[in-house]
Amino acid sequence: MKLSSGDKTLQVVIYFLLVLLGLATLYPFWNSAVISFNLGLDTAKGGITFWPRMFTLDNYKIVFQNERILDAFLISVLRTVAGTLISIFFTAIFAYGLSVKGVIGKKFYMIFAIITMYFSGGLIPFYLLNRELGLMDTFWVLIIPTAVSVWNMIIFRTFFMGLPEGLEESAKIDGASTFGIFFKIVLPLSGPVIATLSLFTAVYHWNDWFSATIFINDAKLYPIQTLLQQIMNSNTMSEQLSIAAQGSGAATDALSRMQSVTSKSLTMATMMVATIPIVLVYPFVQRFFVKGVLIGSLKE
């Protein structure tokens, strides 16, 4: 269809606004990356925008030589991998149970699950529950309380209900059990939904800093986002890193480098280390986004 001059003008304006919106969204991240590669003392003078004025890797050397940050990074990786696998498994199997015809009480469980989306017991009951379960100050308190997501369960359930009934009936005739149908037929057909919801879950686990702040006292179990949040709230980051570096072989080198870096440059370098891994995951599952979410959200 041939566009009129008015449509072409409108199209140009829309593209222009989208480009501006994209640049406004990307610039803070780009500027943070630039500052992380710039000499800290030079950054303090201001004027760092699109490119490093005095390029250096000292900020990242200090970050990667700090055992506390490396431990927090490892905790984040373990939490993201384990939390995503456990959450997707239990959420999918819960959704499948609510999608199978003939399951007694599935309407009650569905309503019960949806109620939890709108009404929460609050932080204090949640805290007391975790304490009574013995999860306080453990790695599992970051994973088990969020093992089942009702929102993701609804998407899974809707997708499972859209699968042809003939597949399950044929499998039953061949002698397949309910678990056999779930693992050998349903899950292999749910690739787009699993990929999309896995990304959502992984992003949640990677970015969540609040849970560790409330439920964990042992600093060795802090994920990197919680550590980063504490660092950004602290005005004495250099002191913290100095204390953390003491007793390690890198203490002397780290302290000498701190003469040329600042809290801001170290914060930006830590933020890049905490952000880039999860950003790199997006390109691998981006193609599943639209297909996965729409399939799971539409119901005839």
PDB file of C-alpha atoms in Angstrom:
ATOM      1  CA  MET A   1       0.000   0.000   0.000  1.00  0.00           C
ATOM      2  CA  LYS A   2       1.367   3.374  -0.976  1.00  0.00           C
ATOM      3  CA  LEU A   3       1.737   5.742   1.951  1.00  0.00           C
ATOM      4  CA  SER A   4       0.491   9.307   1.717  1.00  0.00           C
ATOM      5  CA  SER A   5       2.776  12.219   2.533  1.00  0.00           C
ATOM      6  CA  GLY A   6       1.038  12.597   5.894  1.00  0.00           C
ATOM      7  CA  ASP A   7       1.615   8.929   6.768  1.00  0.00           C
ATOM      8  CA  LYS A   8       5.280   9.202   5.779  1.00  0.00           C
ATOM      9  CA  THR A   9       5.719  12.262   7.962  1.00  0.00           C
ATOM     10  CA  LEU A  10       4.047  10.525  10.883  1.00  0.00           C
ATOM     11  CA  GLN A  11       6.265   7.483  10.341  1.00  0.00           C
ATOM     12  CA  VAL A  12       9.400   9.622  10.403  1.00  0.00           C
ATOM     13  CA  VAL A  13       8.271  11.342  13.606  1.00  0.00           C
ATOM     14  CA  ILE A  14       7.534   7.981  15.265  1.00  0.00           C
ATOM     15  CA  TYR A  15      10.933   6.562  14.283  1.00  0.00           C
ATOM     16  CA  PHE A  16      12.640   9.724  15.500  1.00  0.00           C
ATOM     17  CA  LEU A  17      10.887   9.554  18.867  1.00  0.00           C
ATOM     18  CA  LEU A  18      11.697   5.847  19.196  1.00  0.00           C
ATOM     19  CA  VAL A  19      15.370   6.541  18.492  1.00  0.00           C
ATOM     20  CA  LEU A  20      15.385   9.286  21.122  1.00  0.00           C
ATOM     21  CA  LEU A  21      13.677   6.970  23.600  1.00  0.00           C
ATOM     22  CA  GLY A  22      16.204   4.236  22.859  1.00  0.00           C
ATOM     23  CA  LEU A  23      19.154   6.587  23.336  1.00  0.00           C
ATOM     24  CA  ALA A  24      17.689   7.964  26.570  1.00  0.00           C
ATOM     25  CA  THR A  25      17.299   4.410  27.827  1.00  0.00           C
ATOM     26  CA  LEU A  26      20.747   3.216  26.813  1.00  0.00           C
ATOM     27  CA  TYR A  27      22.773   6.288  27.771  1.00  0.00           C
ATOM     28  CA  PRO A  28      22.791   5.740  31.578  1.00  0.00           C
ATOM     29  CA  PHE A  29      24.061   2.198  31.073  1.00  0.00           C
ATOM     30  CA  TRP A  30      26.664   3.345  28.531  1.00  0.00           C
ATOM     31  CA  ASN A  31      27.820   6.208  30.756  1.00  0.00           C
ATOM     32  CA  SER A  32      28.183   3.831  33.712  1.00  0.00           C
ATOM     33  CA  ALA A  33      30.332   1.537  31.556  1.00  0.00           C
ATOM     34  CA  VAL A  34      32.473   4.487  30.410  1.00  0.00           C
ATOM     35  CA  ILE A  35      33.029   5.656  34.003  1.00  0.00           C
ATOM     36  CA  SER A  36      33.984   2.142  35.038  1.00  0.00           C
ATOM     37  CA  PHE A  37      36.811   2.252  32.473  1.00  0.00           C
ATOM     38  CA  ASN A  38      37.961   5.764  33.387  1.00  0.00           C
ATOM     39  CA  LEU A  39      40.551   6.703  36.011  1.00  0.00           C
ATOM     40  CA  GLY A  40      38.668   7.417  39.223  1.00  0.00           C
ATOM     41  CA  LEU A  41      40.459  10.654  40.123  1.00  0.00           C
ATOM     42  CA  ASP A  42      39.852  11.967  36.609  1.00  0.00           C
ATOM     43  CA  THR A  43      36.168  10.973  36.822  1.00  0.00           C
ATOM     44  CA  ALA A  44      35.832  13.097  39.960  1.00  0.00           C
ATOM     45  CA  LYS A  45      36.593  16.173  37.836  1.00  0.00           C
ATOM     46  CA  GLY A  46      33.372  15.560  35.863  1.00  0.00           C
ATOM     47  CA  GLY A  47      32.682  15.761  32.152  1.00  0.00           C
ATOM     48  CA  ILE A  48      32.796  12.019  31.411  1.00  0.00           C
ATOM     49  CA  THR A  49      30.047  11.346  28.879  1.00  0.00           C
ATOM     50  CA  PHE A  50      30.470   8.996  25.922  1.00  0.00           C
ATOM     51  CA  TRP A  51      34.122   7.905  26.056  1.00  0.00           C
ATOM     52  CA  PRO A  52      36.739   7.349  28.796  1.00  0.00           C
ATOM     53  CA  ARG A  53      39.058  10.346  29.115  1.00  0.00           C
ATOM     54  CA  MET A  54      41.819   8.383  30.889  1.00  0.00           C
ATOM     55  CA  PHE A  55      41.299   4.704  30.164  1.00  0.00           C
ATOM     56  CA  THR A  56      42.196   2.241  32.920  1.00  0.00           C
ATOM     57  CA  LEU A  57      41.343  -1.277  34.047  1.00  0.00           C
ATOM     58  CA  ASP A  58      42.270  -0.612  37.696  1.00  0.00           C
ATOM     59  CA  ASN A  59      38.616  -0.441  38.757  1.00  0.00           C
ATOM     60  CA  TYR A  60      37.963  -3.947  37.436  1.00  0.00           C
ATOM     61  CA  LYS A  61      41.256  -5.281  38.822  1.00  0.00           C
ATOM     62  CA  ILE A  62      40.212  -4.209  42.305  1.00  0.00           C
ATOM     63  CA  VAL A  63      36.735  -5.663  41.827  1.00  0.00           C
ATOM     64  CA  PHE A  64      37.982  -9.045  40.595  1.00  0.00           C
ATOM     65  CA  GLN A  65      40.689  -9.259  43.271  1.00  0.00           C
ATOM     66  CA  ASN A  66      38.167  -8.666  46.027  1.00  0.00           C
ATOM     67  CA  GLU A  67      37.164 -12.054  47.434  1.00  0.00           C
ATOM     68  CA  ARG A  68      33.958 -10.674  48.894  1.00  0.00           C
ATOM     69  CA  ILE A  69      32.693  -9.567  45.477  1.00  0.00           C
ATOM     70  CA  LEU A  70      33.757 -12.830  43.828  1.00  0.00           C
ATOM     71  CA  ASP A  71      31.958 -14.844  46.514  1.00  0.00           C
ATOM     72  CA  ALA A  72      28.832 -12.721  46.056  1.00  0.00           C
ATOM     73  CA  PHE A  73      29.052 -13.201  42.283  1.00  0.00           C
ATOM     74  CA  LEU A  74      29.274 -16.989  42.753  1.00  0.00           C
ATOM     75  CA  ILE A  75      26.261 -16.929  45.105  1.00  0.00           C
ATOM     76  CA  SER A  76      24.289 -14.992  42.469  1.00  0.00           C
ATOM     77  CA  VAL A  77      25.192 -17.486  39.743  1.00  0.00           C
ATOM     78  CA  LEU A  78      24.267 -20.479  41.911  1.00  0.00           C
ATOM     79  CA  ARG A  79      21.049 -18.819  43.018  1.00  0.00           C
ATOM     80  CA  THR A  80      20.043 -17.914  39.471  1.00  0.00           C
ATOM     81  CA  VAL A  81      20.720 -21.390  38.058  1.00  0.00           C
ATOM     82  CA  ALA A  82      19.239 -23.384  40.948  1.00  0.00           C
ATOM     83  CA  GLY A  83      16.354 -20.982  41.527  1.00  0.00           C
ATOM     84  CA  THR A  84      15.360 -20.965  37.869  1.00  0.00           C
ATOM     85  CA  LEU A  85      15.500 -24.750  37.467  1.00  0.00           C
ATOM     86  CA  ILE A  86      13.563 -25.407  40.678  1.00  0.00           C
ATOM     87  CA  SER A  87      10.987 -22.696  40.032  1.00  0.00           C
ATOM     88  CA  ILE A  88      10.303 -23.750  36.425  1.00  0.00           C
ATOM     89  CA  PHE A  89      10.044 -27.424  37.393  1.00  0.00           C
ATOM     90  CA  PHE A  90       7.615 -26.990  40.295  1.00  0.00           C
ATOM     91  CA  THR A  91       5.597 -24.283  38.559  1.00  0.00           C
ATOM     92  CA  ALA A  92       5.242 -26.376  35.396  1.00  0.00           C
ATOM     93  CA  ILE A  93       4.278 -29.551  37.232  1.00  0.00           C
ATOM     94  CA  PHE A  94       1.758 -27.603  39.331  1.00  0.00           C
ATOM     95  CA  ALA A  95       0.273 -26.056  36.203  1.00  0.00           C
ATOM     96  CA  TYR A  96       0.081 -29.408  34.459  1.00  0.00           C
ATOM     97  CA  GLY A  97      -1.835 -30.869  37.398  1.00  0.00           C
ATOM     98  CA  LEU A  98      -4.358 -28.052  37.143  1.00  0.00           C
ATOM     99  CA  SER A  99      -4.696 -28.471  33.386  1.00  0.00           C
ATOM    100  CA  VAL A 100      -5.490 -32.192  33.313  1.00  0.00           C
ATOM    101  CA  LYS A 101      -9.155 -33.052  33.057  1.00  0.00           C
ATOM    102  CA  GLY A 102     -10.650 -35.075  35.870  1.00  0.00           C
ATOM    103  CA  VAL A 103      -8.287 -33.938  38.648  1.00  0.00           C
ATOM    104  CA  ILE A 104     -10.320 -33.646  41.857  1.00  0.00           C
ATOM    105  CA  GLY A 105     -10.237 -30.230  43.513  1.00  0.00           C
ATOM    106  CA  LYS A 106      -8.249 -28.459  40.808  1.00  0.00           C
ATOM    107  CA  LYS A 107     -10.756 -25.578  40.766  1.00  0.00           C
ATOM    108  CA  PHE A 108     -10.231 -25.082  44.512  1.00  0.00           C
ATOM    109  CA  TYR A 109      -6.428 -25.101  44.146  1.00  0.00           C
ATOM    110  CA  MET A 110      -6.652 -22.684  41.223  1.00  0.00           C
ATOM    111  CA  ILE A 111      -8.766 -20.213  43.208  1.00  0.00           C
ATOM    112  CA  PHE A 112      -6.523 -20.682  46.257  1.00  0.00           C
ATOM    113  CA  ALA A 113      -3.448 -19.914  44.168  1.00  0.00           C
ATOM    114  CA  ILE A 114      -5.001 -16.837  42.549  1.00  0.00           C
ATOM    115  CA  ILE A 115      -5.969 -15.427  45.958  1.00  0.00           C
ATOM    116  CA  THR A 116      -2.290 -15.329  46.898  1.00  0.00           C
ATOM    117  CA  MET A 117      -1.688 -12.998  43.947  1.00  0.00           C
ATOM    118  CA  TYR A 118      -3.964 -10.334  45.434  1.00  0.00           C
ATOM    119  CA  PHE A 119      -3.678 -10.871  49.173  1.00  0.00           C
ATOM    120  CA  SER A 120      -0.361 -11.211  50.958  1.00  0.00           C
ATOM    121  CA  GLY A 121       0.221 -12.056  54.601  1.00  0.00           C
ATOM    122  CA  GLY A 122       2.852  -9.349  54.783  1.00  0.00           C
ATOM    123  CA  LEU A 123       6.559  -9.293  55.468  1.00  0.00           C
ATOM    124  CA  ILE A 124       6.405 -10.185  59.178  1.00  0.00           C
ATOM    125  CA  PRO A 125       4.377 -13.416  58.747  1.00  0.00           C
ATOM    126  CA  PHE A 126       6.627 -14.282  55.801  1.00  0.00           C
ATOM    127  CA  TYR A 127       9.689 -13.707  57.983  1.00  0.00           C
ATOM    128  CA  LEU A 128       8.272 -15.815  60.834  1.00  0.00           C
ATOM    129  CA  LEU A 129       7.347 -18.611  58.416  1.00  0.00           C
ATOM    130  CA  ASN A 130      10.879 -18.783  57.013  1.00  0.00           C
ATOM    131  CA  ARG A 131      12.280 -18.765  60.526  1.00  0.00           C
ATOM    132  CA  GLU A 132      10.032 -21.627  61.648  1.00  0.00           C
ATOM    133  CA  LEU A 133      11.002 -23.589  58.543  1.00  0.00           C
ATOM    134  CA  GLY A 134      14.657 -23.183  59.457  1.00  0.00           C
ATOM    135  CA  LEU A 135      15.479 -21.302  56.283  1.00  0.00           C
ATOM    136  CA  MET A 136      16.866 -18.189  57.941  1.00  0.00           C
ATOM    137  CA  ASP A 137      20.486 -17.425  57.161  1.00  0.00           C
ATOM    138  CA  THR A 138      20.701 -20.209  54.590  1.00  0.00           C
ATOM    139  CA  PHE A 139      21.190 -20.215  50.835  1.00  0.00           C
ATOM    140  CA  TRP A 140      17.815 -21.930  50.348  1.00  0.00           C
ATOM    141  CA  VAL A 141      15.845 -19.008  51.749  1.00  0.00           C
ATOM    142  CA  LEU A 142      16.639 -17.292  48.445  1.00  0.00           C
ATOM    143  CA  ILE A 143      15.088 -20.118  46.413  1.00  0.00           C
ATOM    144  CA  ILE A 144      12.424 -22.162  48.217  1.00  0.00           C
ATOM    145  CA  PRO A 145       9.958 -19.338  49.114  1.00  0.00           C
ATOM    146  CA  THR A 146       9.739 -18.410  45.411  1.00  0.00           C
ATOM    147  CA  ALA A 147       9.802 -21.934  44.016  1.00  0.00           C
ATOM    148  CA  VAL A 148       6.272 -21.575  42.611  1.00  0.00           C
ATOM    149  CA  SER A 149       5.107 -18.478  40.753  1.00  0.00           C
ATOM    150  CA  VAL A 150       1.326 -18.222  40.364  1.00  0.00           C
ATOM    151  CA  TRP A 151       1.634 -15.842  37.444  1.00  0.00           C
ATOM    152  CA  ASN A 152       3.934 -18.211  35.567  1.00  0.00           C
ATOM    153  CA  MET A 153       1.714 -21.133  36.574  1.00  0.00           C
ATOM    154  CA  ILE A 154      -1.266 -19.497  34.855  1.00  0.00           C
ATOM    155  CA  ILE A 155       0.749 -19.025  31.670  1.00  0.00           C
ATOM    156  CA  PHE A 156       1.968 -22.622  31.805  1.00  0.00           C
ATOM    157  CA  ARG A 157      -1.546 -23.943  32.497  1.00  0.00           C
ATOM    158  CA  THR A 158      -3.089 -22.005  29.635  1.00  0.00           C
ATOM    159  CA  PHE A 159      -0.426 -23.321  27.283  1.00  0.00           C
ATOM    160  CA  PHE A 160      -0.869 -26.918  28.451  1.00  0.00           C
ATOM    161  CA  MET A 161      -4.643 -26.668  28.002  1.00  0.00           C
ATOM    162  CA  GLY A 162      -4.062 -25.623  24.403  1.00  0.00           C
ATOM    163  CA  LEU A 163      -2.177 -28.809  23.521  1.00  0.00           C
ATOM    164  CA  PRO A 164      -4.153 -31.365  21.454  1.00  0.00           C
ATOM    165  CA  GLU A 165      -5.948 -33.833  23.677  1.00  0.00           C
ATOM    166  CA  GLY A 166      -5.177 -36.576  21.185  1.00  0.00           C
ATOM    167  CA  LEU A 167      -1.510 -36.528  22.183  1.00  0.00           C
ATOM    168  CA  GLU A 168      -2.232 -37.481  25.777  1.00  0.00           C
ATOM    169  CA  GLU A 169      -4.914 -39.974  24.826  1.00  0.00           C
ATOM    170  CA  SER A 170      -2.566 -41.700  22.405  1.00  0.00           C
ATOM    171  CA  ALA A 171       0.153 -41.832  25.043  1.00  0.00           C
ATOM    172  CA  LYS A 172      -2.273 -43.310  27.583  1.00  0.00           C
ATOM    173  CA  ILE A 173      -3.332 -45.976  25.102  1.00  0.00           C
ATOM    174  CA  ASP A 174       0.360 -46.833  24.678  1.00  0.00           C
ATOM    175  CA  GLY A 175       0.639 -47.231  28.448  1.00  0.00           C
ATOM    176  CA  ALA A 176       2.325 -43.940  29.384  1.00  0.00           C
ATOM    177  CA  SER A 177       1.861 -42.728  32.961  1.00  0.00           C
ATOM    178  CA  THR A 178       0.903 -39.164  33.900  1.00  0.00           C
ATOM    179  CA  PHE A 179       4.522 -38.300  34.704  1.00  0.00           C
ATOM    180  CA  GLY A 180       5.642 -39.993  31.502  1.00  0.00           C
ATOM    181  CA  ILE A 181       3.254 -37.852  29.472  1.00  0.00           C
ATOM    182  CA  PHE A 182       4.434 -34.730  31.281  1.00  0.00           C
ATOM    183  CA  PHE A 183       8.163 -35.337  30.866  1.00  0.00           C
ATOM    184  CA  LYS A 184       8.199 -37.029  27.433  1.00  0.00           C
ATOM    185  CA  ILE A 185       5.411 -35.192  25.602  1.00  0.00           C
ATOM    186  CA  VAL A 186       4.270 -32.003  27.320  1.00  0.00           C
ATOM    187  CA  LEU A 187       7.643 -30.532  28.321  1.00  0.00           C
ATOM    188  CA  PRO A 188       9.331 -31.104  24.930  1.00  0.00           C
ATOM    189  CA  LEU A 189       6.444 -29.236  23.272  1.00  0.00           C
ATOM    190  CA  SER A 190       6.711 -26.324  25.722  1.00  0.00           C
ATOM    191  CA  GLY A 191      10.093 -24.980  24.633  1.00  0.00           C
ATOM    192  CA  PRO A 192       9.076 -21.345  23.901  1.00  0.00           C
ATOM    193  CA  VAL A 193       7.102 -20.991  27.140  1.00  0.00           C
ATOM    194  CA  ILE A 194       9.846 -22.608  29.211  1.00  0.00           C
ATOM    195  CA  ALA A 195      12.525 -20.408  27.628  1.00  0.00           C
ATOM    196  CA  THR A 196      10.545 -17.213  28.164  1.00  0.00           C
ATOM    197  CA  LEU A 197       9.500 -17.926  31.729  1.00  0.00           C
ATOM    198  CA  SER A 198      12.999 -19.180  32.553  1.00  0.00           C
ATOM    199  CA  LEU A 199      14.378 -15.819  31.495  1.00  0.00           C
ATOM    200  CA  PHE A 200      11.835 -13.934  33.599  1.00  0.00           C
ATOM    201  CA  THR A 201      12.657 -16.126  36.600  1.00  0.00           C
ATOM    202  CA  ALA A 202      16.409 -15.869  36.066  1.00  0.00           C
ATOM    203  CA  VAL A 203      16.218 -12.073  35.846  1.00  0.00           C
ATOM    204  CA  TYR A 204      14.250 -11.978  39.098  1.00  0.00           C
ATOM    205  CA  HIS A 205      16.767 -14.142  40.942  1.00  0.00           C
ATOM    206  CA  TRP A 206      19.729 -12.231  39.541  1.00  0.00           C
ATOM    207  CA  ASN A 207      18.355  -8.782  40.345  1.00  0.00           C
ATOM    208  CA  ASP A 208      16.726  -9.482  43.719  1.00  0.00           C
ATOM    209  CA  TRP A 209      18.659  -7.897  46.585  1.00  0.00           C
ATOM    210  CA  PHE A 210      15.849  -7.433  49.105  1.00  0.00           C
ATOM    211  CA  SER A 211      15.437 -11.082  50.164  1.00  0.00           C
ATOM    212  CA  ALA A 212      19.037 -11.434  51.298  1.00  0.00           C
ATOM    213  CA  THR A 213      18.819  -8.137  53.162  1.00  0.00           C
ATOM    214  CA  ILE A 214      15.902  -9.392  55.248  1.00  0.00           C
ATOM    215  CA  PHE A 215      16.575 -13.098  55.668  1.00  0.00           C
ATOM    216  CA  ILE A 216      20.376 -13.400  55.680  1.00  0.00           C
ATOM    217  CA  ASN A 217      22.815 -12.111  58.272  1.00  0.00           C
ATOM    218  CA  ASP A 218      25.893 -13.976  57.079  1.00  0.00           C
ATOM    219  CA  ALA A 219      27.626 -11.658  54.608  1.00  0.00           C
ATOM    220  CA  LYS A 220      29.222 -14.676  52.908  1.00  0.00           C
ATOM    221  CA  LEU A 221      25.767 -15.633  51.580  1.00  0.00           C
ATOM    222  CA  TYR A 222      24.989 -12.227  50.086  1.00  0.00           C
ATOM    223  CA  PRO A 223      24.323 -12.238  46.319  1.00  0.00           C
ATOM    224  CA  ILE A 224      26.151  -9.584  44.368  1.00  0.00           C
ATOM    225  CA  GLN A 225      23.100  -7.336  44.042  1.00  0.00           C
ATOM    226  CA  THR A 226      22.733  -7.146  47.817  1.00  0.00           C
ATOM    227  CA  LEU A 227      26.437  -6.440  48.201  1.00  0.00           C
ATOM    228  CA  LEU A 228      26.244  -3.805  45.476  1.00  0.00           C
ATOM    229  CA  GLN A 229      23.261  -2.175  47.160  1.00  0.00           C
ATOM    230  CA  GLN A 230      25.176  -1.970  50.433  1.00  0.00           C
ATOM    231  CA  ILE A 231      28.231  -0.605  48.691  1.00  0.00           C
ATOM    232  CA  MET A 232      26.212   2.083  46.893  1.00  0.00           C
ATOM    233  CA  ASN A 233      24.607   3.103  50.175  1.00  0.00           C
ATOM    234  CA  SER A 234      27.959   3.355  51.876  1.00  0.00           C
ATOM    235  CA  ASN A 235      30.119   6.449  51.817  1.00  0.00           C
ATOM    236  CA  THR A 236      33.171   4.450  52.861  1.00  0.00           C
ATOM    237  CA  MET A 237      33.460   1.933  50.067  1.00  0.00           C
ATOM    238  CA  SER A 238      37.237   2.153  50.010  1.00  0.00           C
ATOM    239  CA  GLU A 239      37.333   1.222  53.665  1.00  0.00           C
ATOM    240  CA  GLN A 240      35.072  -1.750  53.043  1.00  0.00           C
ATOM    241  CA  LEU A 241      37.204  -2.991  50.184  1.00  0.00           C
ATOM    242  CA  SER A 242      40.342  -2.418  52.231  1.00  0.00           C
ATOM    243  CA  ILE A 243      38.967  -4.512  55.066  1.00  0.00           C
ATOM    244  CA  ALA A 244      37.836  -7.208  52.639  1.00  0.00           C
ATOM    245  CA  ALA A 245      41.229  -7.230  50.947  1.00  0.00           C
ATOM    246  CA  GLN A 246      43.114  -7.679  54.201  1.00  0.00           C
ATOM    247  CA  GLY A 247      44.496 -11.146  54.682  1.00  0.00           C
ATOM    248  CA  SER A 248      44.562 -11.883  50.965  1.00  0.00           C
ATOM    249  CA  GLY A 249      47.600 -11.881  48.757  1.00  0.00           C
ATOM    250  CA  ALA A 250      46.128  -9.108  46.683  1.00  0.00           C
ATOM    251  CA  ALA A 251      45.830  -6.698  49.593  1.00  0.00           C
ATOM    252  CA  THR A 252      48.918  -4.660  48.830  1.00  0.00           C
ATOM    253  CA  ASP A 253      48.220  -4.322  45.126  1.00  0.00           C
ATOM    254  CA  ALA A 254      44.573  -3.496  45.722  1.00  0.00           C
ATOM    255  CA  LEU A 255      45.376  -0.798  48.246  1.00  0.00           C
ATOM    256  CA  SER A 256      47.961   0.777  45.960  1.00  0.00           C
ATOM    257  CA  ARG A 257      45.479   0.913  43.091  1.00  0.00           C
ATOM    258  CA  MET A 258      42.933   2.632  45.331  1.00  0.00           C
ATOM    259  CA  GLN A 259      45.137   5.694  45.190  1.00  0.00           C
ATOM    260  CA  SER A 260      43.965   6.201  41.595  1.00  0.00           C
ATOM    261  CA  VAL A 261      40.332   5.151  41.870  1.00  0.00           C
ATOM    262  CA  THR A 262      37.275   6.499  43.653  1.00  0.00           C
ATOM    263  CA  SER A 263      34.128   5.087  45.202  1.00  0.00           C
ATOM    264  CA  LYS A 264      32.104   6.099  42.148  1.00  0.00           C
ATOM    265  CA  SER A 265      34.395   4.382  39.639  1.00  0.00           C
ATOM    266  CA  LEU A 266      34.505   1.217  41.760  1.00  0.00           C
ATOM    267  CA  THR A 267      30.729   1.273  42.151  1.00  0.00           C
ATOM    268  CA  MET A 268      30.263   1.523  38.385  1.00  0.00           C
ATOM    269  CA  ALA A 269      32.711  -1.330  37.776  1.00  0.00           C
ATOM    270  CA  THR A 270      30.895  -3.496  40.328  1.00  0.00           C
ATOM    271  CA  MET A 271      27.572  -2.603  38.734  1.00  0.00           C
ATOM    272  CA  MET A 272      28.851  -3.666  35.308  1.00  0.00           C
ATOM    273  CA  VAL A 273      30.026  -6.983  36.734  1.00  0.00           C
ATOM    274  CA  ALA A 274      26.584  -7.467  38.301  1.00  0.00           C
ATOM    275  CA  THR A 275      24.623  -6.468  35.201  1.00  0.00           C
ATOM    276  CA  ILE A 276      26.420  -7.762  32.121  1.00  0.00           C
ATOM    277  CA  PRO A 277      25.980 -11.532  32.766  1.00  0.00           C
ATOM    278  CA  ILE A 278      22.175 -11.345  32.808  1.00  0.00           C
ATOM    279  CA  VAL A 279      22.138  -8.936  29.840  1.00  0.00           C
ATOM    280  CA  LEU A 280      24.123 -11.455  27.790  1.00  0.00           C
ATOM    281  CA  VAL A 281      21.365 -14.026  28.310  1.00  0.00           C
ATOM    282  CA  TYR A 282      18.747 -11.952  26.474  1.00  0.00           C
ATOM    283  CA  PRO A 283      19.934 -12.484  22.876  1.00  0.00           C
ATOM    284  CA  PHE A 284      19.726 -16.261  23.267  1.00  0.00           C
ATOM    285  CA  VAL A 285      16.049 -16.327  24.306  1.00  0.00           C
ATOM    286  CA  GLN A 286      14.775 -13.084  22.777  1.00  0.00           C
ATOM    287  CA  ARG A 287      13.277 -14.962  19.819  1.00  0.00           C
ATOM    288  CA  PHE A 288      11.028 -16.893  22.213  1.00  0.00           C
ATOM    289  CA  PHE A 289       9.573 -13.806  23.919  1.00  0.00           C
ATOM    290  CA  VAL A 290       6.539 -13.001  21.776  1.00  0.00           C
ATOM    291  CA  LYS A 291       5.736 -16.581  20.833  1.00  0.00           C
ATOM    292  CA  GLY A 292       6.168 -17.942  24.349  1.00  0.00           C
ATOM    293  CA  VAL A 293       4.157 -15.325  26.214  1.00  0.00           C
ATOM    294  CA  LEU A 294       1.358 -14.998  23.659  1.00  0.00           C
ATOM    295  CA  ILE A 295       0.860 -18.746  23.360  1.00  0.00           C
ATOM    296  CA  GLY A 296       0.609 -19.046  27.106  1.00  0.00           C
ATOM    297  CA  SER A 297      -1.691 -16.075  27.557  1.00  0.00           C
ATOM    298  CA  LEU A 298      -4.310 -16.739  24.871  1.00  0.00           C
ATOM    299  CA  LYS A 299      -7.256 -18.983  25.491  1.00  0.00           C
ATOM    300  CA  GLU A 300     -10.034 -19.778  23.118  1.00  0.00           C
TER     301      GLU A 300
END
